[in-house]
Coordinates of C-alpha atoms in Angstrom, one line a residue:
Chain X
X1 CA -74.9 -43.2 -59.6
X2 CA -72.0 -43.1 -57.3
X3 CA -71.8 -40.1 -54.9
X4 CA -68.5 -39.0 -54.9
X5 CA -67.2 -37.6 -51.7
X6 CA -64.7 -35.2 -53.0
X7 CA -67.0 -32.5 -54.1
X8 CA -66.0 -28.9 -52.7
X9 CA -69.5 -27.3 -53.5
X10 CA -72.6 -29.1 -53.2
X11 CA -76.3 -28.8 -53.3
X12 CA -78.6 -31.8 -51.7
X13 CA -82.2 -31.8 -52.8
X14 CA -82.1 -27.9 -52.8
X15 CA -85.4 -26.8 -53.3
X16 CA -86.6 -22.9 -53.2
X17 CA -90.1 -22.1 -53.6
X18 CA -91.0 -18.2 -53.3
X19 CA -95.1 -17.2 -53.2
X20 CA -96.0 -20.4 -53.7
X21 CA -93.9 -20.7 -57.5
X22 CA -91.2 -24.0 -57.4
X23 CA -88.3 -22.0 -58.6
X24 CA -85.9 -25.2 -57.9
X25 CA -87.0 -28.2 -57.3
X26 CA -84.8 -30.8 -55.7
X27 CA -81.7 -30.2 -57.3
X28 CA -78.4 -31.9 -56.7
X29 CA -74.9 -30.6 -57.9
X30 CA -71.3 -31.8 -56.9
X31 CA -68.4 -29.5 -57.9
X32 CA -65.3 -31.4 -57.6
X33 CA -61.8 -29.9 -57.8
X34 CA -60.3 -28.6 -61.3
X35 CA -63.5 -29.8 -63.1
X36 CA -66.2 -27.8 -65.2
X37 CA -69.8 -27.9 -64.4
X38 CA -71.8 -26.5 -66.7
X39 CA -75.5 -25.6 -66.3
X40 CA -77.6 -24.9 -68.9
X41 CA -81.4 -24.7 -69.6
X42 CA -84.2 -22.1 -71.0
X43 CA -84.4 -18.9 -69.6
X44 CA -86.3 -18.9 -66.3
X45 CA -85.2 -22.5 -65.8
X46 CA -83.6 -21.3 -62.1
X47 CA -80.1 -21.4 -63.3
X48 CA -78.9 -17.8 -61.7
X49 CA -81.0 -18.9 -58.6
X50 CA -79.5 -22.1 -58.3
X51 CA -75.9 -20.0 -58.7
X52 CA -77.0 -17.5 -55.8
X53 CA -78.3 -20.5 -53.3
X54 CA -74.8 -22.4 -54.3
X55 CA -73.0 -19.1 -53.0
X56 CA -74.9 -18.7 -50.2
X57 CA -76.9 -14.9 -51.2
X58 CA -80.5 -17.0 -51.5
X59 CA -81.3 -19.0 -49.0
X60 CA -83.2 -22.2 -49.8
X61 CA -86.9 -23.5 -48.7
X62 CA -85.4 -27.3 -47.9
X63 CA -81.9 -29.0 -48.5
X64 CA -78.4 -28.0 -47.9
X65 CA -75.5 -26.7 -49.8
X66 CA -72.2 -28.2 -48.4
X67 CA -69.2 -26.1 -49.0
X68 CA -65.9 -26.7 -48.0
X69 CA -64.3 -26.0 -45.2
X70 CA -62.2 -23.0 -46.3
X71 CA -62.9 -23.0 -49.8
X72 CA -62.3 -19.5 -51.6
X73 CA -64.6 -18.2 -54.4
X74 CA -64.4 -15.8 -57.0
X75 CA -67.7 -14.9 -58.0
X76 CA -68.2 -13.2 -61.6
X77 CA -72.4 -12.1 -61.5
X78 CA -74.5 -12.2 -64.2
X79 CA -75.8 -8.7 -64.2
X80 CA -73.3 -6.3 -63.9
X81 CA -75.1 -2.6 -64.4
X82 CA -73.5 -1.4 -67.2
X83 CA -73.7 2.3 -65.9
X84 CA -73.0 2.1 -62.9
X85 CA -73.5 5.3 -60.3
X86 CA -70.6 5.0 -58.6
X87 CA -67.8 6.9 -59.9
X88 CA -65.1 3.6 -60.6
X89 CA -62.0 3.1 -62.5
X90 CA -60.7 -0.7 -62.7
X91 CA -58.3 -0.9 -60.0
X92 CA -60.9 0.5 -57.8
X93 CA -63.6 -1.8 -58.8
X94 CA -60.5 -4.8 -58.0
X95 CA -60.0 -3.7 -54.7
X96 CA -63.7 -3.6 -53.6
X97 CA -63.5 -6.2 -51.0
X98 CA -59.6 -6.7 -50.7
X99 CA -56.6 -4.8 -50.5
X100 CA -54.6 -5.8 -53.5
X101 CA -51.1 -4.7 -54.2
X102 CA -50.8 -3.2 -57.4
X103 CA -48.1 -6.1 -58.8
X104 CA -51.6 -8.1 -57.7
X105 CA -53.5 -5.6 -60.1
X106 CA -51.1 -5.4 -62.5
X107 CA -50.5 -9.6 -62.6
X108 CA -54.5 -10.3 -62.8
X109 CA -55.2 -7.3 -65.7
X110 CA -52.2 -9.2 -67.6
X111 CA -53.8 -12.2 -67.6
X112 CA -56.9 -11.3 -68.3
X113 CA -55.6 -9.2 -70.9
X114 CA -56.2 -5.9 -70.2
X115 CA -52.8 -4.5 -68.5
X116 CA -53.3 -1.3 -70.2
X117 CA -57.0 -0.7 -68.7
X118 CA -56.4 -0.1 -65.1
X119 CA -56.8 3.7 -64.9
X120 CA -59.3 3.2 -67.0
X121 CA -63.1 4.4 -65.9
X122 CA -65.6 1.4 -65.3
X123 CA -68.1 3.0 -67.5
X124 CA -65.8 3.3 -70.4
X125 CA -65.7 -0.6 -70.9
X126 CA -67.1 -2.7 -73.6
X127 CA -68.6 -6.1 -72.3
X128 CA -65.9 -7.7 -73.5
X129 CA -63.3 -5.7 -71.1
X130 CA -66.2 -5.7 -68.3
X131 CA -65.9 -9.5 -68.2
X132 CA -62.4 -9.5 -68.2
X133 CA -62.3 -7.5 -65.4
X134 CA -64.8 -9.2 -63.2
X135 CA -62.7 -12.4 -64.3
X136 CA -58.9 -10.2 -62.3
X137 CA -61.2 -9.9 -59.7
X138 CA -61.9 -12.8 -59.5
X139 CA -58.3 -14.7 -59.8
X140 CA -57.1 -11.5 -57.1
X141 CA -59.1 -14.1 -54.9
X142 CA -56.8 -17.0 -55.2
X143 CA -60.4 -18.8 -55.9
X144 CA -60.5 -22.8 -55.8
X145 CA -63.8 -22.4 -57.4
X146 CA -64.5 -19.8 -60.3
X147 CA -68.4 -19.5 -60.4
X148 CA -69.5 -17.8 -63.6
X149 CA -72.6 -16.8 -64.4
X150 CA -73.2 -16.0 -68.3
X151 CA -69.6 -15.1 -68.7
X152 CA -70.1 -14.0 -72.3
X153 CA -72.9 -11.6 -72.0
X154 CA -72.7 -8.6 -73.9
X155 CA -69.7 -9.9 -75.4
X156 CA -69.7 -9.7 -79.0
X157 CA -69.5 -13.1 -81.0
X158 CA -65.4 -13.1 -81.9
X159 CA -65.1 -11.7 -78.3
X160 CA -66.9 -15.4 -77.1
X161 CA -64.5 -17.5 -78.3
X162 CA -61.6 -15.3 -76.6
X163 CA -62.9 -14.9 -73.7
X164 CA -64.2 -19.2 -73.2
X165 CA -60.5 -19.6 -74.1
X166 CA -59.0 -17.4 -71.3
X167 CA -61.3 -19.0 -69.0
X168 CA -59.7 -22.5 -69.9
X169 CA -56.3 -21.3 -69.7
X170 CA -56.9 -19.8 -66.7
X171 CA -58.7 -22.9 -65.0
X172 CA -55.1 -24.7 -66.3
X173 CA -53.1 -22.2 -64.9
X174 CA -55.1 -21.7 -61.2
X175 CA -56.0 -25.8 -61.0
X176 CA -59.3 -24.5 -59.9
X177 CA -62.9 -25.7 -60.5
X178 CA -65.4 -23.9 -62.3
X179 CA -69.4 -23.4 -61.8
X180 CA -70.8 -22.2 -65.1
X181 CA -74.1 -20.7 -66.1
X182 CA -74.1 -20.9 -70.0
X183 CA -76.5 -20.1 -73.0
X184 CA -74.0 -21.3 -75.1
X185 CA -74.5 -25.1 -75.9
X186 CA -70.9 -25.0 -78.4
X187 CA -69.0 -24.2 -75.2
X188 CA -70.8 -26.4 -73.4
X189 CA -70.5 -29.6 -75.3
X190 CA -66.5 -28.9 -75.8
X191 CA -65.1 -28.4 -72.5
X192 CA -67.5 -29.2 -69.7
X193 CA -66.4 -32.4 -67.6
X194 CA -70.4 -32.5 -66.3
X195 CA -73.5 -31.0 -67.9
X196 CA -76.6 -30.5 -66.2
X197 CA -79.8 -29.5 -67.7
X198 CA -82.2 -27.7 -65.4
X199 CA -85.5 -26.6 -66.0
X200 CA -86.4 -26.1 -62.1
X201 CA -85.2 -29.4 -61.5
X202 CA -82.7 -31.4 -63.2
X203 CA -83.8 -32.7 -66.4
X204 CA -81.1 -34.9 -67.0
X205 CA -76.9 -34.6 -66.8
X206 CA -73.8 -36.8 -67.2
X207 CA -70.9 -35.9 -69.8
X208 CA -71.9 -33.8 -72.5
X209 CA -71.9 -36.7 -75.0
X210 CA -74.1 -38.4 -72.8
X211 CA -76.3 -35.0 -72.2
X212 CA -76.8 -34.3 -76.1
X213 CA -78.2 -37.4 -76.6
X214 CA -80.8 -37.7 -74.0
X215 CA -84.4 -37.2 -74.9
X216 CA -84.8 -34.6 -72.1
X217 CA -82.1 -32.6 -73.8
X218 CA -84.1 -32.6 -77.1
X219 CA -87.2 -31.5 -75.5
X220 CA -85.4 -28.8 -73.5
X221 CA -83.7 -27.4 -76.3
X222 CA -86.0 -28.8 -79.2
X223 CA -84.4 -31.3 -82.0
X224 CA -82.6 -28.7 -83.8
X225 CA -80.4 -27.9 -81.1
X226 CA -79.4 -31.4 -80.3
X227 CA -78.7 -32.0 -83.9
X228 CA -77.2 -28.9 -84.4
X229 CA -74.4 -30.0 -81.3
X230 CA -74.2 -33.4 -82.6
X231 CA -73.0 -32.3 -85.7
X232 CA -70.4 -29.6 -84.1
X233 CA -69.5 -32.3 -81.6
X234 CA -68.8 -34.6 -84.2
X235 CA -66.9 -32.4 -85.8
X236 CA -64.5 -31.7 -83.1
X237 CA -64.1 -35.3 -82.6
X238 CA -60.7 -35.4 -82.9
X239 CA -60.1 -32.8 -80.4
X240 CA -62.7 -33.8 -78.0
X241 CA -64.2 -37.3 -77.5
X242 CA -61.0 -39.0 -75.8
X243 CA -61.7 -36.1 -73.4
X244 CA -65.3 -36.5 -72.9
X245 CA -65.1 -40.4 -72.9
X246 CA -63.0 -40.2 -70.2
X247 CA -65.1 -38.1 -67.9
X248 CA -68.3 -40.2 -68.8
X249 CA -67.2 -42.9 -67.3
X250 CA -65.7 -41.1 -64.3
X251 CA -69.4 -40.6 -63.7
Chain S
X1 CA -75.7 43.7 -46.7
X2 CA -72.5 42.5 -45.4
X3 CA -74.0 43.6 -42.0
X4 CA -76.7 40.8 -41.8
X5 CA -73.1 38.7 -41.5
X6 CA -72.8 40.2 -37.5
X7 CA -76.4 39.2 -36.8
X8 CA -76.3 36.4 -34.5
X9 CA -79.5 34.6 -36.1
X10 CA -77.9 34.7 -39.6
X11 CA -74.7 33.5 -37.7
X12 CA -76.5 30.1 -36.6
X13 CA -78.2 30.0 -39.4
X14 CA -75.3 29.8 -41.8
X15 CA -73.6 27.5 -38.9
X16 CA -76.8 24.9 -38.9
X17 CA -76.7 25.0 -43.0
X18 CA -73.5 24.4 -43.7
X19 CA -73.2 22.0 -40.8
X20 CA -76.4 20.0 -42.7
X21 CA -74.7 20.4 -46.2
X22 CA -71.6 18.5 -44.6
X23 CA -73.6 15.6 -43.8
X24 CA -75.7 16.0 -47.2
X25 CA -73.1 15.2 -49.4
X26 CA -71.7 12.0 -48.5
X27 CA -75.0 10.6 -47.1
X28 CA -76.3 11.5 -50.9
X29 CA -74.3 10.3 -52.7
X30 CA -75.3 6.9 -51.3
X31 CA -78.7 7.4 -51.9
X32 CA -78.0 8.1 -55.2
X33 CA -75.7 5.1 -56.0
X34 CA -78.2 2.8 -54.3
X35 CA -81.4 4.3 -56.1
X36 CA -82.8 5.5 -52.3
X37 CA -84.4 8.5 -53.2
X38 CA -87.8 7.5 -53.0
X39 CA -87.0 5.7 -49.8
X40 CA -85.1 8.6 -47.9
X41 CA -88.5 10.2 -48.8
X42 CA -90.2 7.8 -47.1
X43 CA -88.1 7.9 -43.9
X44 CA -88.8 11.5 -43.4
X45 CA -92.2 11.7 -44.2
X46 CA -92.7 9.2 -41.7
X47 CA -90.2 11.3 -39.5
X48 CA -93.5 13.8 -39.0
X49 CA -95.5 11.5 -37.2
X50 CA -92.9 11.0 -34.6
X51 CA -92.9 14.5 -34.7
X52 CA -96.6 14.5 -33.7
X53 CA -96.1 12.3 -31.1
X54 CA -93.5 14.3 -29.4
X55 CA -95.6 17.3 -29.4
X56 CA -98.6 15.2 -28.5
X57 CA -96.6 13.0 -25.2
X58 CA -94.3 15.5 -24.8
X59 CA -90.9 14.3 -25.7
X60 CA -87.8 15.3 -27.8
X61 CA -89.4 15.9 -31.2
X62 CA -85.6 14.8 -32.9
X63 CA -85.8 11.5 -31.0
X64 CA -89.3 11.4 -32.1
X65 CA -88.5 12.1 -35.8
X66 CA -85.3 9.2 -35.5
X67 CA -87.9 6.5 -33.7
X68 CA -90.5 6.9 -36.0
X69 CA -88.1 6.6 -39.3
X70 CA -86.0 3.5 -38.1
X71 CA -89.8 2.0 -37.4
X72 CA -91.0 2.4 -40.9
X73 CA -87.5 1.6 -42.8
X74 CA -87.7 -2.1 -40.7
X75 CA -91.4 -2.4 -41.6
X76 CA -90.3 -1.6 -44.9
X77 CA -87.7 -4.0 -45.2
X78 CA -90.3 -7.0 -43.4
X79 CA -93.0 -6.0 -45.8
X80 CA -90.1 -6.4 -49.1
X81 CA -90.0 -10.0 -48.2
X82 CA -93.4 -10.8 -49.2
X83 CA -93.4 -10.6 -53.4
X84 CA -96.8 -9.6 -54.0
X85 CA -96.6 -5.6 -54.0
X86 CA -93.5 -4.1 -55.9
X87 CA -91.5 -1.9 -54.0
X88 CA -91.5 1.0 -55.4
X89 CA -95.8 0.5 -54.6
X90 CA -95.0 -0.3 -50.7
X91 CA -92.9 3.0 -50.6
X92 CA -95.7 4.9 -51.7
X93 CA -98.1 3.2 -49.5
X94 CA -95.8 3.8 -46.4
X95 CA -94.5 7.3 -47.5
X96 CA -98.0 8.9 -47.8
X97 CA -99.9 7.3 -45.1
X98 CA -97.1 8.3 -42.7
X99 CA -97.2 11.8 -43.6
X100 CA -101.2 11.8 -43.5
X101 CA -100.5 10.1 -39.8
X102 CA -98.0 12.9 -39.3
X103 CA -100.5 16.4 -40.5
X104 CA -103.3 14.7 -38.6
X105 CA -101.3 14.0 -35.7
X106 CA -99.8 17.2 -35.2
X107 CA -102.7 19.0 -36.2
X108 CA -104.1 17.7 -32.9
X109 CA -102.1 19.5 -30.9
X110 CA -102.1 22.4 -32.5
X111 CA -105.1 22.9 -34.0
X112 CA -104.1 23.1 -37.7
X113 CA -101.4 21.4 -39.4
X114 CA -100.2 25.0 -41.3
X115 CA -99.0 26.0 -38.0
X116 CA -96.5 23.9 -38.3
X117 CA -95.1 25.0 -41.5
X118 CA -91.4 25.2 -40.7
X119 CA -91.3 21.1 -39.9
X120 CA -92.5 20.5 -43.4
X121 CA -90.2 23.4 -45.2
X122 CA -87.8 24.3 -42.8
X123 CA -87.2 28.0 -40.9
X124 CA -83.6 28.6 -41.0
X125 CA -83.7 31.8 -39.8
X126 CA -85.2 31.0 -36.6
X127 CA -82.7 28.3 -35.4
X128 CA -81.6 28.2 -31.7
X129 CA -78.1 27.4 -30.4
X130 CA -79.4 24.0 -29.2
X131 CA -80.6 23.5 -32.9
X132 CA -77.1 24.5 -34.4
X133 CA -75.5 21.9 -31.6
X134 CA -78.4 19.1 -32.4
X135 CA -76.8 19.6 -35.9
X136 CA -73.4 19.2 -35.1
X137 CA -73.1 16.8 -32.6
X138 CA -75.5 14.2 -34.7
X139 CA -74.6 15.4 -38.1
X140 CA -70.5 13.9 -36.9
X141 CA -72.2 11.0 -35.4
X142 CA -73.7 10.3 -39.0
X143 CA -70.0 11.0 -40.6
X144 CA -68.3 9.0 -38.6
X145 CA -70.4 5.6 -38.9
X146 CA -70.3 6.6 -42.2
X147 CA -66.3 6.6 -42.2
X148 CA -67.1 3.3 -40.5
X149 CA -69.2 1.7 -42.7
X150 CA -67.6 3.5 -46.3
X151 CA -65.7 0.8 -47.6
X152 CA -68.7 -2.1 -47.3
X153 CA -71.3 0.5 -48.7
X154 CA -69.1 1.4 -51.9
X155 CA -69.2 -2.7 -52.5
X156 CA -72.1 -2.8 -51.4
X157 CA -73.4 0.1 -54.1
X158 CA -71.6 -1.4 -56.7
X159 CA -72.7 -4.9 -56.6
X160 CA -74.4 -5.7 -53.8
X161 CA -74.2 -9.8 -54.4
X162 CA -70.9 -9.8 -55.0
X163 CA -70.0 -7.8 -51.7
X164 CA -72.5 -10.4 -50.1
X165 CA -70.5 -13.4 -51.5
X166 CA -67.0 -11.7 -50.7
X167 CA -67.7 -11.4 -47.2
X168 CA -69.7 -7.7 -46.6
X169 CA -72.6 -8.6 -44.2
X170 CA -74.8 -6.6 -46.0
X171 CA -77.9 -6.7 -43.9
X172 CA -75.9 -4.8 -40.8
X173 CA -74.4 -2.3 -43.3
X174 CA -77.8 -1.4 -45.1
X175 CA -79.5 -1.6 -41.3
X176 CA -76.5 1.2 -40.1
X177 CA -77.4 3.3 -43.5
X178 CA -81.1 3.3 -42.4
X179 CA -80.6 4.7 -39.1
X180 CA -77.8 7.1 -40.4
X181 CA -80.9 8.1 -42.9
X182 CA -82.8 7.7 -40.1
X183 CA -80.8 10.6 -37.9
X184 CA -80.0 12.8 -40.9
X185 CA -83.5 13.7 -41.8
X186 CA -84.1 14.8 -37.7
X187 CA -81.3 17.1 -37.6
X188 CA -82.2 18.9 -40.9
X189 CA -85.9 18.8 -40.4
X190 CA -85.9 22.1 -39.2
X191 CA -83.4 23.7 -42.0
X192 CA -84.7 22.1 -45.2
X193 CA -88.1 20.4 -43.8
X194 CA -89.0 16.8 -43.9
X195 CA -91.0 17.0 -47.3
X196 CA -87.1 18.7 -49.1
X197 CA -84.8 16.9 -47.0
X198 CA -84.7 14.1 -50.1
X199 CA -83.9 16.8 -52.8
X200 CA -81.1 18.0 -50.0
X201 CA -79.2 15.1 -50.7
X202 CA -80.4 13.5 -54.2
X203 CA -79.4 16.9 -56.0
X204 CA -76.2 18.0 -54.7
X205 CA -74.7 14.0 -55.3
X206 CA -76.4 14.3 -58.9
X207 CA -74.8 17.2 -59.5
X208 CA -71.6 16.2 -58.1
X209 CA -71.6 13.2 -60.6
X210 CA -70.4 14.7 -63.6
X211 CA -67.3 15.8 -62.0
X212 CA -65.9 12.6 -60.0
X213 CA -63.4 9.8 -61.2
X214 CA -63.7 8.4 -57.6
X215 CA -66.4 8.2 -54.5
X216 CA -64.4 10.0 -52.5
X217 CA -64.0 13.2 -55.0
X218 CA -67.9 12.8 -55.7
X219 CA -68.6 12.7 -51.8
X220 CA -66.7 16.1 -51.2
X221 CA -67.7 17.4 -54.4
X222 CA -71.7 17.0 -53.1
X223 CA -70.6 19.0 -49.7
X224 CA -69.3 21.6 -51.7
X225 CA -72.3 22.1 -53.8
X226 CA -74.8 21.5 -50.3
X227 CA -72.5 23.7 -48.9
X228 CA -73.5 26.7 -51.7
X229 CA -77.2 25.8 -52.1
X230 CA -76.9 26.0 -48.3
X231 CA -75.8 29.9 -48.3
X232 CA -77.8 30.6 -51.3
X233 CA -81.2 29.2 -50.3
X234 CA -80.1 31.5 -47.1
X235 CA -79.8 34.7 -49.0
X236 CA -82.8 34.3 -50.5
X237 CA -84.6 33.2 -47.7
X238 CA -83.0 36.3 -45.9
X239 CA -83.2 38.9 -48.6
X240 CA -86.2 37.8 -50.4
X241 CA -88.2 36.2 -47.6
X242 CA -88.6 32.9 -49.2
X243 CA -89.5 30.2 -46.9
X244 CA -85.8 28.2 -46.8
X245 CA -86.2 25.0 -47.2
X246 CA -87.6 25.4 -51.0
X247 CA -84.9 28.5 -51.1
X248 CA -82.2 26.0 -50.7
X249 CA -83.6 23.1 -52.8
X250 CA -84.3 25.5 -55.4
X251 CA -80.7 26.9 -55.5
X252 CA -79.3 23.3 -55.7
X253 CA -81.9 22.3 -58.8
X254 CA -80.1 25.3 -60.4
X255 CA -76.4 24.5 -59.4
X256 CA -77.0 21.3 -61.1
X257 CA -78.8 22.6 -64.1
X258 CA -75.3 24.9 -63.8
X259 CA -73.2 21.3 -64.2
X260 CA -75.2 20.3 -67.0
X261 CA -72.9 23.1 -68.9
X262 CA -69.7 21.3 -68.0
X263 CA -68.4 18.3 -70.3
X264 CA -68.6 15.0 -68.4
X265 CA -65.4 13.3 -67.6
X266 CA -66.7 10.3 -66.5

């Protein structure tokens, strides 16, 4: 496979072993500008891990992450305590780490949809609004990269949809790539440009039409799953496959 | 009664309190918002051996108290990187041998460790000037690194991998928090004691809880509420004779039994 040199966030045979347990196992991810990796695997398989070593907050046993020079994430963690301690309302919780104006606040709560809960107490929020809030502080960021780690926890199942659709408009509207830890294989199949499949190390990646059809995908996620995709990918054909083709070969 | 207000013990007594209750409230709320209760614990029980040492060599026992805390917080935070033992298990490992260290070593020098009584539960009433300056002059040293370090911590409380990935170093904040823990439980040791100095600062932030929308409401708010456990621990310990450091816990337990009565806003 050709090693493209455009990547802004890498990681070369990262490995992390802790008390003697492989956790990853020589695992190598390019992020390239404006693009959508996806990684996806059982629970256990590493994936948060691999999200924490990518950003720097775990640091590996052997290998390297290469970031670029000057690159600016926004982070949006997986586990968020729901009740928090700290006494928070949501332009607080924006301004955390930067000093936002509040036409900033106001401009990142409107896109994320949520103008009207700015005064509004941290603990107060449903998942749904939680996300959406961790997604403004994010964009406040100016990110190149948005790295999201289950982005549709606790968010209920018409909430899902919404809230992988805000996330493509705003990857439109920012031009900026995106890491993304996902359970959900729908989400997956439709809009990733590169899928990988990790179970400690990488089972096997490539476009998502490439990824659904690969025997370590089946045994990952059993048979049902993969026919289960098949059939909504082949249903969304017409929206999809040009798109997917594309990026396959691009590979 | 009101006479007891001219006596120049009661006078530094209520000065050293409320000078402690100060310090309490922000520095608990911290603990509280990072889950440090059981740890605080641990740094002052440890505090008593350094104690020990001090009467045993002969030095400050304060300094002895701060050097024996920042000792067993960084062996605390070398012994979290190895996974075997759960944290929670290390803390109770390092909290109770310390304070077994701490009886036997002063027990040395003095023969029995109920002699020294007032280190473990605090003697208000017998405070010197020097004591009432100790708490002064370190309890706004602790107030203003905390100023310092305020905005990181909050992050840091909140989310700490997030602050992490959006710049906070958070191994010099959380090493700055340690010592001010560190310094905080030697400058009350001899109001509250080192085995109340946790319930000092856990209770009046858990009380003060309730009532905030912001940190910085909840931080004053915990003063406040220190500052009135503070003078009624005092009374009692005046009036009734009760040692003070349990006088003053005990009046905070109730205060915040007392909140438990008002709706929660947040």
């Amino acid at each position: 496979m050709l090693k493209a040199t455009n990547a802004i966030l890498s990681a070369r045979d990262a490995s992390l072993v802790i008390g003697g347990r492989t956790i990853l196992d020589r695992v190598n991810i390019d992020v390239r500008p404006n693009e959508i990796v996806t990684v996806i695997g059982p629970n256990g398989a590493g994936k948060s891990t691999l999200v924490r070593c990518m950003l720097g907050l775990q640091p590996l046993s052997s290998g390297e992450i290469v970031r670029a020079k000057s690159l600016r994430i926004g982070y949006v963690p997986q586990r968020f305590p729901l009740i928090p301690n700290v006494p928070l309302d949501v332009r607080r919780l924006l301004s955390l780490t930067l000093k936002p104006s509040e036409d900033e606040i106001d401009a990142a709560l409107a896109e994320t949809g949520i103008p009207h809960l700015k005064n509004a107490t941290v603990t107060r929020l449903s998942g749904g609004e939680l996300q959406r809030a961790l997604l403004a502080r994010a964009l406040l960021r100016k990110p190149d990269l948005l790295v999201l780690d289950e982005p549709v926890q606790a968010v209920d199942f018409m909430g899902e949809a919404r809230m992988y659709e805000l996330i493509s408009e705003v990857r439109k509207r920012h031009r900026c790539g995106i890491l993304m830890v996902s359970h959900d294989l729908h989400m997956v199949m439709a809009e990733s440009d590169h899928v990988i499949c990790l179970n400690g190390h990488v089972c096997c990646e490539g476009g998502p039409v490439k990824v659904q059809q690969d025997p370590e995908f089946a045994k990952l996620f059993g048979p049902s799953a993969a026919r289960m995709i098949a059939a909504y990918t082949h249903h969304h054909d017409h929206d999809h496959e040009g798109h997917n083709h594309h990026h396959d070969h691009k590979h | 009664m009101a006479e007891i207000l001219s006596e120049p013990f009661f006078q530094r007594a209520l000065l050293a309190g409320l000078g402690i209750a100060l310090v309490a409230g922000p520095v608990g709320c911290f603990i509280v918002w990072r889950r440090m209760a059981y740890f605080g614990e641990t740094l002052a029980h440890s505090g008593l051996f350094g104690v020990g040492l001090g009467l045993l060599l002969g030095f400050s026992l304060t300094l002895g108290a701060v050097a024996t805390a920042v000792a067993v917080a960084i062996l605390l935070m070398l012994m979290k990187r190895q996974r075997v033992l759960a944290t929670d298990t290390l803390l109770g490992i390092l909290s109770h041998s310390s304070l077994a260290l701490g009886l036997i070593t002063v027990g040395l020098v003095t023969g029995a460790a109920g002699d020294h009584m007032d280190l473990l539960f605090g003697d208000i009433l017998t405070v010197s000037s020097r004591d009432v300056m100790i708490v002064w002059a370190g309890g706004a040293a602790v107030l203003l690194v905390l100023a310092f370090l305020w905005r990181d911590l909050i992050a840091i409380s909140v989310h700490e991998d997030l602050a992490q990935a959006e710049g906070v170093n958070v191994q010099r904040v959380e090493l700055g928090f340690i010592l001010l823990i560190a310094l905080m439980t030697a400058i009350s040791m001899k109001i509250v004691g080192l085995l109340l100095i946790t319930a000092l600062l856990v209770i009046p932030a858990a009380a003060a809880r309730r009532l905030s929308a912001t940190p910085e409401r909840m931080a004053v708010i915990a003063a406040a509420m220190a500052g009135v456990a503070v003078m009624a621990g005092l009374a009692l310990s005046a009036f009734a004779n009760a040692i003070s450091g349990p006088a003053i816990v005990l009046s905070a337990g109730l205060l915040f039994v007392l909140t438990l009565v008002i709706p929660q806003r947040n």
